[in-house]
């Protein structure tokens, strides 16, 4: 887990940015620029980008792993990353045993948005994702406020571990939220993510009632938690709040998951996905998307 | 065996395909055009090419009838009255389509189907088409596919959403046919987002409609005094009620293999071989136009002209080009700069295009009234025998940059092509979950000056080859020696083999 790096007095807030993607079809409605922030407070077994979880431990192990000599420095300091040499081969991330990446950059919100600027004509907005973006809430607020000023309204993609009811700057600056409900039962949630879900479920109700919930997601991993209970209860909350949020049921797939973890997890079949989608609709979810 | 006998004995051609091939042989027995030695040399070097228009152009290559005029007055020649209801309207259209000449023998433009038919639409309770009308419209579209089996038959929709437009998209999506080719004339201020998204979903499923930048096309046509335009054939922007006498193309890729050219400085190339070749194309177009307009007798014998459904003064001619990428890459081979990737290469591409545009815009043909005798530039999509020649100004398949960079680099190259150009993108099937992404990409592309955008999902049966559509399943039948109705399937099969069309980058 990591927080933002505080700047000197009066300086702009800086954030730890894992990656900026100029064009995405899968992070909200339309075409969106995505800013992934580094650091996450959950430890999900099926994490698809485990390199976004932790701060760099300054071990230097990745430096020698780079076939393009894009990394330099040594133990005790953050590796320097030469973007012009990087070919995105992923060797550095594979070599990192600390859940981090040498390609994380410390940036101001303005700098992150500047990178999306050439693509602005194609974008309906931005999505701030992670890692867990609420862990850098000041930087997130800056991104959302400045993005909106540039005509790029922002969606927040969150695991819901921080109470949004007490983050008014975020809720007023965001266009909407996408929230993960990983499991309904708390003990199962803890087994799955090493964290409680009580704040997540509070947020689910709060955002649904506020009308700012765009999407709720559950990754369907058979055998890892009570799938039916999770889908049923989550849908019931949406229905009770008359939320228009779409409920997205995501097939677990082993891509990007650490191999030692992936071996223990199974993929759902079509039948199961269809059954769960029908259950969500029957419980009153406004729309369901299986992906 | 001579070619007539080969054609007659061919087991793989349908009756109509044989008749068209035999007619062509008849045409090839005369050579009434005056062609200079220099142009003949460039033709045999495949630098200049009339795209199989034949040695005696006896009709304009592309004809875009004024269907609204036809609907107002009917036709004496065809003994058709002005239609009063939807059934009468589709009957009138189906009665005239086969009377419209073109290079392919089939009409290349079927009309702005939605605005033509919407006045006859009767709504149902949910603001769709009444069921009986929906059925008439569905059968009309089915008949077009059966009766006009040619992928260059093109119909237009938009810019505004209509009941008919939505119904056509729904039918097309369900049927997945290659005919007709379709364009949505898109204007972010006139076209509802929901309609544009329906069009994008339809395109992912069956490779059509393409999106045409309506504001840009109309502004260009207005500036040239050409009035209303439509998209015909592949993606050819042409005046409604007129068309194009001819299309001659300049193959810039043919220079790439020319030893004299490959060692040249870009400046020497532009002022030397390029300028010479442009002059030859202009001369050749002018001679073909002269024959069509003054000697062929076409307009004198056409009921379309006599009845005001076409107007000779609305005919233009098209200057086509292909292979800009290969030409630039050859000129910059020493520096290793690649078109679509390096700024220097894109700048040289723009310089070459700018010079061609300047020379074409300066030329006036005394036999044409439309736009004062000025020809229109067209990014030709290639012919099936081309190999290593990218359509128009496209970035070669296999070298495409990621989608956002691709759109940014391509948009400026669309500007000069008033008579049409386009880029084609293959998407992951998962794009179906978010058609809004495609509409957003189109909006941005058009805001940056892009003119025409086509897409399909990588798993769809109907795909866009270069500008026209084929069914992959039909290509497979052809490979197994079966006779298929659509002559364009043969072109598609060859283009798939020669241009690696199935290897397009798949976009997420
Ligand atoms: S992703 Fe980039 S920095 Fe990392 S190892 Fe590969 S080339 Fe080096
Ligand atoms: S990114 Fe990972 S491997 Fe590289 S220095 Fe940081 S902790 Fe070590």
PDB file of N, CA and C in Angstrom, chain A residues 1-43:
ATOM      1  N   UNK A   1       0.844  -1.195   0.000  1.00  0.00           N
ATOM      2  CA  UNK A   1       0.000   0.000   0.000  1.00  0.00           C
ATOM      3  C   UNK A   1       0.877   1.242   0.000  1.00  0.00           C
ATOM      4  N   UNK A   2       0.433   2.251  -0.712  1.00  0.00           N
ATOM      5  CA  UNK A   2       1.238   3.463  -0.774  1.00  0.00           C
ATOM      6  C   UNK A   2       0.350   4.685  -0.864  1.00  0.00           C
ATOM      7  N   UNK A   3       0.863   5.814  -0.440  1.00  0.00           N
ATOM      8  CA  UNK A   3       0.097   7.050  -0.534  1.00  0.00           C
ATOM      9  C   UNK A   3       0.745   7.948  -1.553  1.00  0.00           C
ATOM     10  N   UNK A   4       0.209   9.168  -1.639  1.00  0.00           N
ATOM     11  CA  UNK A   4       0.818  10.077  -2.579  1.00  0.00           C
ATOM     12  C   UNK A   4       2.095  10.646  -1.991  1.00  0.00           C
ATOM     13  N   UNK A   5       2.920  11.136  -2.870  1.00  0.00           N
ATOM     14  CA  UNK A   5       4.174  11.732  -2.418  1.00  0.00           C
ATOM     15  C   UNK A   5       3.900  13.214  -2.198  1.00  0.00           C
ATOM     16  N   UNK A   6       3.957  13.712  -0.945  1.00  0.00           N
ATOM     17  CA  UNK A   6       3.628  15.117  -0.719  1.00  0.00           C
ATOM     18  C   UNK A   6       4.704  16.021  -1.325  1.00  0.00           C
ATOM     19  N   UNK A   7       4.284  17.052  -2.011  1.00  0.00           N
ATOM     20  CA  UNK A   7       5.245  17.978  -2.595  1.00  0.00           C
ATOM     21  C   UNK A   7       5.595  19.042  -1.573  1.00  0.00           C
ATOM     22  N   UNK A   8       6.569  19.903  -1.872  1.00  0.00           N
ATOM     23  CA  UNK A   8       6.871  21.026  -0.989  1.00  0.00           C
ATOM     24  C   UNK A   8       5.661  21.951  -0.888  1.00  0.00           C
ATOM     25  N   UNK A   9       5.640  22.759   0.154  1.00  0.00           N
ATOM     26  CA  UNK A   9       4.512  23.660   0.409  1.00  0.00           C
ATOM     27  C   UNK A   9       4.131  24.451  -0.845  1.00  0.00           C
ATOM     28  N   UNK A  10       2.839  24.435  -1.203  1.00  0.00           N
ATOM     29  CA  UNK A  10       2.368  25.250  -2.333  1.00  0.00           C
ATOM     30  C   UNK A  10       2.542  24.595  -3.678  1.00  0.00           C
ATOM     31  N   UNK A  11       3.349  23.535  -3.758  1.00  0.00           N
ATOM     32  CA  UNK A  11       3.570  22.903  -5.059  1.00  0.00           C
ATOM     33  C   UNK A  11       2.356  22.046  -5.420  1.00  0.00           C
ATOM     34  N   UNK A  12       2.203  21.794  -6.731  1.00  0.00           N
ATOM     35  CA  UNK A  12       1.079  20.980  -7.180  1.00  0.00           C
ATOM     36  C   UNK A  12       1.219  19.573  -6.629  1.00  0.00           C
ATOM     37  N   UNK A  13       0.077  18.964  -6.378  1.00  0.00           N
ATOM     38  CA  UNK A  13       0.068  17.588  -5.886  1.00  0.00           C
ATOM     39  C   UNK A  13       0.638  16.680  -6.962  1.00  0.00           C
ATOM     40  N   UNK A  14       1.444  15.735  -6.525  1.00  0.00           N
ATOM     41  CA  UNK A  14       1.960  14.760  -7.486  1.00  0.00           C
ATOM     42  C   UNK A  14       1.333  13.414  -7.204  1.00  0.00           C
ATOM     43  N   UNK A  15       1.192  12.627  -8.233  1.00  0.00           N
ATOM     44  CA  UNK A  15       0.640  11.293  -8.054  1.00  0.00           C
ATOM     45  C   UNK A  15       1.591  10.258  -8.605  1.00  0.00           C
ATOM     46  N   UNK A  16       1.409   9.032  -8.143  1.00  0.00           N
ATOM     47  CA  UNK A  16       2.191   7.912  -8.662  1.00  0.00           C
ATOM     48  C   UNK A  16       1.346   7.247  -9.747  1.00  0.00           C
ATOM     49  N   UNK A  17       1.803   7.381 -10.991  1.00  0.00           N
ATOM     50  CA  UNK A  17       1.003   6.924 -12.121  1.00  0.00           C
ATOM     51  C   UNK A  17       1.615   5.653 -12.705  1.00  0.00           C
ATOM     52  N   UNK A  18       0.817   4.592 -12.716  1.00  0.00           N
ATOM     53  CA  UNK A  18       1.324   3.318 -13.230  1.00  0.00           C
ATOM     54  C   UNK A  18       1.360   3.310 -14.756  1.00  0.00           C
ATOM     55  N   UNK A  19       0.338   3.903 -15.368  1.00  0.00           N
ATOM     56  CA  UNK A  19       0.262   3.821 -16.823  1.00  0.00           C
ATOM     57  C   UNK A  19      -0.809   4.777 -17.320  1.00  0.00           C
ATOM     58  N   UNK A  20      -0.612   5.276 -18.535  1.00  0.00           N
ATOM     59  CA  UNK A  20      -1.637   6.109 -19.172  1.00  0.00           C
ATOM     60  C   UNK A  20      -1.969   5.476 -20.511  1.00  0.00           C
ATOM     61  N   UNK A  21      -3.248   5.216 -20.716  1.00  0.00           N
ATOM     62  CA  UNK A  21      -3.705   4.546 -21.930  1.00  0.00           C
ATOM     63  C   UNK A  21      -4.581   5.544 -22.697  1.00  0.00           C
ATOM     64  N   UNK A  22      -4.195   5.883 -23.932  1.00  0.00           N
ATOM     65  CA  UNK A  22      -4.921   6.960 -24.603  1.00  0.00           C
ATOM     66  C   UNK A  22      -6.259   6.562 -25.213  1.00  0.00           C
ATOM     67  N   UNK A  23      -6.610   5.288 -25.248  1.00  0.00           N
ATOM     68  CA  UNK A  23      -7.743   4.855 -26.059  1.00  0.00           C
ATOM     69  C   UNK A  23      -8.257   3.567 -25.466  1.00  0.00           C
ATOM     70  N   UNK A  24      -9.380   3.601 -24.793  1.00  0.00           N
ATOM     71  CA  UNK A  24      -9.884   2.348 -24.240  1.00  0.00           C
ATOM     72  C   UNK A  24     -11.387   2.216 -24.457  1.00  0.00           C
ATOM     73  N   UNK A  25     -11.789   1.017 -24.866  1.00  0.00           N
ATOM     74  CA  UNK A  25     -13.204   0.708 -25.101  1.00  0.00           C
ATOM     75  C   UNK A  25     -13.812   0.002 -23.903  1.00  0.00           C
ATOM     76  N   UNK A  26     -13.007  -0.337 -22.915  1.00  0.00           N
ATOM     77  CA  UNK A  26     -13.505  -1.212 -21.848  1.00  0.00           C
ATOM     78  C   UNK A  26     -13.453  -0.559 -20.469  1.00  0.00           C
ATOM     79  N   UNK A  27     -13.307   0.757 -20.404  1.00  0.00           N
ATOM     80  CA  UNK A  27     -13.235   1.436 -19.117  1.00  0.00           C
ATOM     81  C   UNK A  27     -14.310   2.494 -18.986  1.00  0.00           C
ATOM     82  N   UNK A  28     -15.532   2.125 -19.381  1.00  0.00           N
ATOM     83  CA  UNK A  28     -16.639   3.061 -19.277  1.00  0.00           C
ATOM     84  C   UNK A  28     -17.239   3.327 -20.641  1.00  0.00           C
ATOM     85  N   UNK A  29     -18.256   4.211 -20.681  1.00  0.00           N
ATOM     86  CA  UNK A  29     -18.970   4.436 -21.935  1.00  0.00           C
ATOM     87  C   UNK A  29     -18.110   5.150 -22.968  1.00  0.00           C
ATOM     88  N   UNK A  30     -18.226   4.721 -24.224  1.00  0.00           N
ATOM     89  CA  UNK A  30     -17.504   5.375 -25.311  1.00  0.00           C
ATOM     90  C   UNK A  30     -16.018   5.102 -25.231  1.00  0.00           C
ATOM     91  N   UNK A  31     -15.289   6.003 -25.830  1.00  0.00           N
ATOM     92  CA  UNK A  31     -13.843   5.867 -25.906  1.00  0.00           C
ATOM     93  C   UNK A  31     -13.221   6.720 -24.805  1.00  0.00           C
ATOM     94  N   UNK A  32     -12.339   6.152 -24.003  1.00  0.00           N
ATOM     95  CA  UNK A  32     -11.826   6.894 -22.854  1.00  0.00           C
ATOM     96  C   UNK A  32     -10.317   6.798 -22.744  1.00  0.00           C
ATOM     97  N   UNK A  33      -9.734   7.889 -22.256  1.00  0.00           N
ATOM     98  CA  UNK A  33      -8.343   7.845 -21.840  1.00  0.00           C
ATOM     99  C   UNK A  33      -8.312   7.317 -20.410  1.00  0.00           C
ATOM    100  N   UNK A  34      -7.351   6.459 -20.098  1.00  0.00           N
ATOM    101  CA  UNK A  34      -7.336   5.872 -18.758  1.00  0.00           C
ATOM    102  C   UNK A  34      -6.016   6.193 -18.065  1.00  0.00           C
ATOM    103  N   UNK A  35      -6.133   6.663 -16.823  1.00  0.00           N
ATOM    104  CA  UNK A  35      -4.946   6.895 -16.001  1.00  0.00           C
ATOM    105  C   UNK A  35      -4.979   5.868 -14.869  1.00  0.00           C
ATOM    106  N   UNK A  36      -3.997   4.991 -14.849  1.00  0.00           N
ATOM    107  CA  UNK A  36      -3.916   3.971 -13.806  1.00  0.00           C
ATOM    108  C   UNK A  36      -2.991   4.477 -12.707  1.00  0.00           C
ATOM    109  N   UNK A  37      -3.496   4.537 -11.484  1.00  0.00           N
ATOM    110  CA  UNK A  37      -2.654   4.988 -10.383  1.00  0.00           C
ATOM    111  C   UNK A  37      -2.029   3.782  -9.678  1.00  0.00           C
ATOM    112  N   UNK A  38      -0.840   4.004  -9.150  1.00  0.00           N
ATOM    113  CA  UNK A  38      -0.102   2.912  -8.516  1.00  0.00           C
ATOM    114  C   UNK A  38      -0.527   2.730  -7.060  1.00  0.00           C
ATOM    115  N   UNK A  39      -0.619   1.484  -6.629  1.00  0.00           N
ATOM    116  CA  UNK A  39      -0.879   1.186  -5.228  1.00  0.00           C
ATOM    117  C   UNK A  39      -2.291   0.697  -4.978  1.00  0.00           C
ATOM    118  N   UNK A  40      -2.384  -0.420  -4.262  1.00  0.00           N
ATOM    119  CA  UNK A  40      -3.707  -0.959  -3.961  1.00  0.00           C
ATOM    120  C   UNK A  40      -3.698  -1.546  -2.561  1.00  0.00           C
ATOM    121  N   UNK A  41      -4.845  -1.440  -1.869  1.00  0.00           N
ATOM    122  CA  UNK A  41      -4.927  -1.938  -0.497  1.00  0.00           C
ATOM    123  C   UNK A  41      -5.607  -3.295  -0.411  1.00  0.00           C
ATOM    124  N   UNK A  42      -6.030  -3.857  -1.545  1.00  0.00           N
ATOM    125  CA  UNK A  42      -6.582  -5.213  -1.541  1.00  0.00           C
ATOM    126  C   UNK A  42      -5.497  -6.164  -2.038  1.00  0.00           C
ATOM    127  N   UNK A  43      -5.643  -7.421  -1.724  1.00  0.00           N
ATOM    128  CA  UNK A  43      -4.700  -8.424  -2.217  1.00  0.00           C
ATOM    129  C   UNK A  43      -5.452  -9.545  -2.900  1.00  0.00           C
TER     130      UNK A  43
END
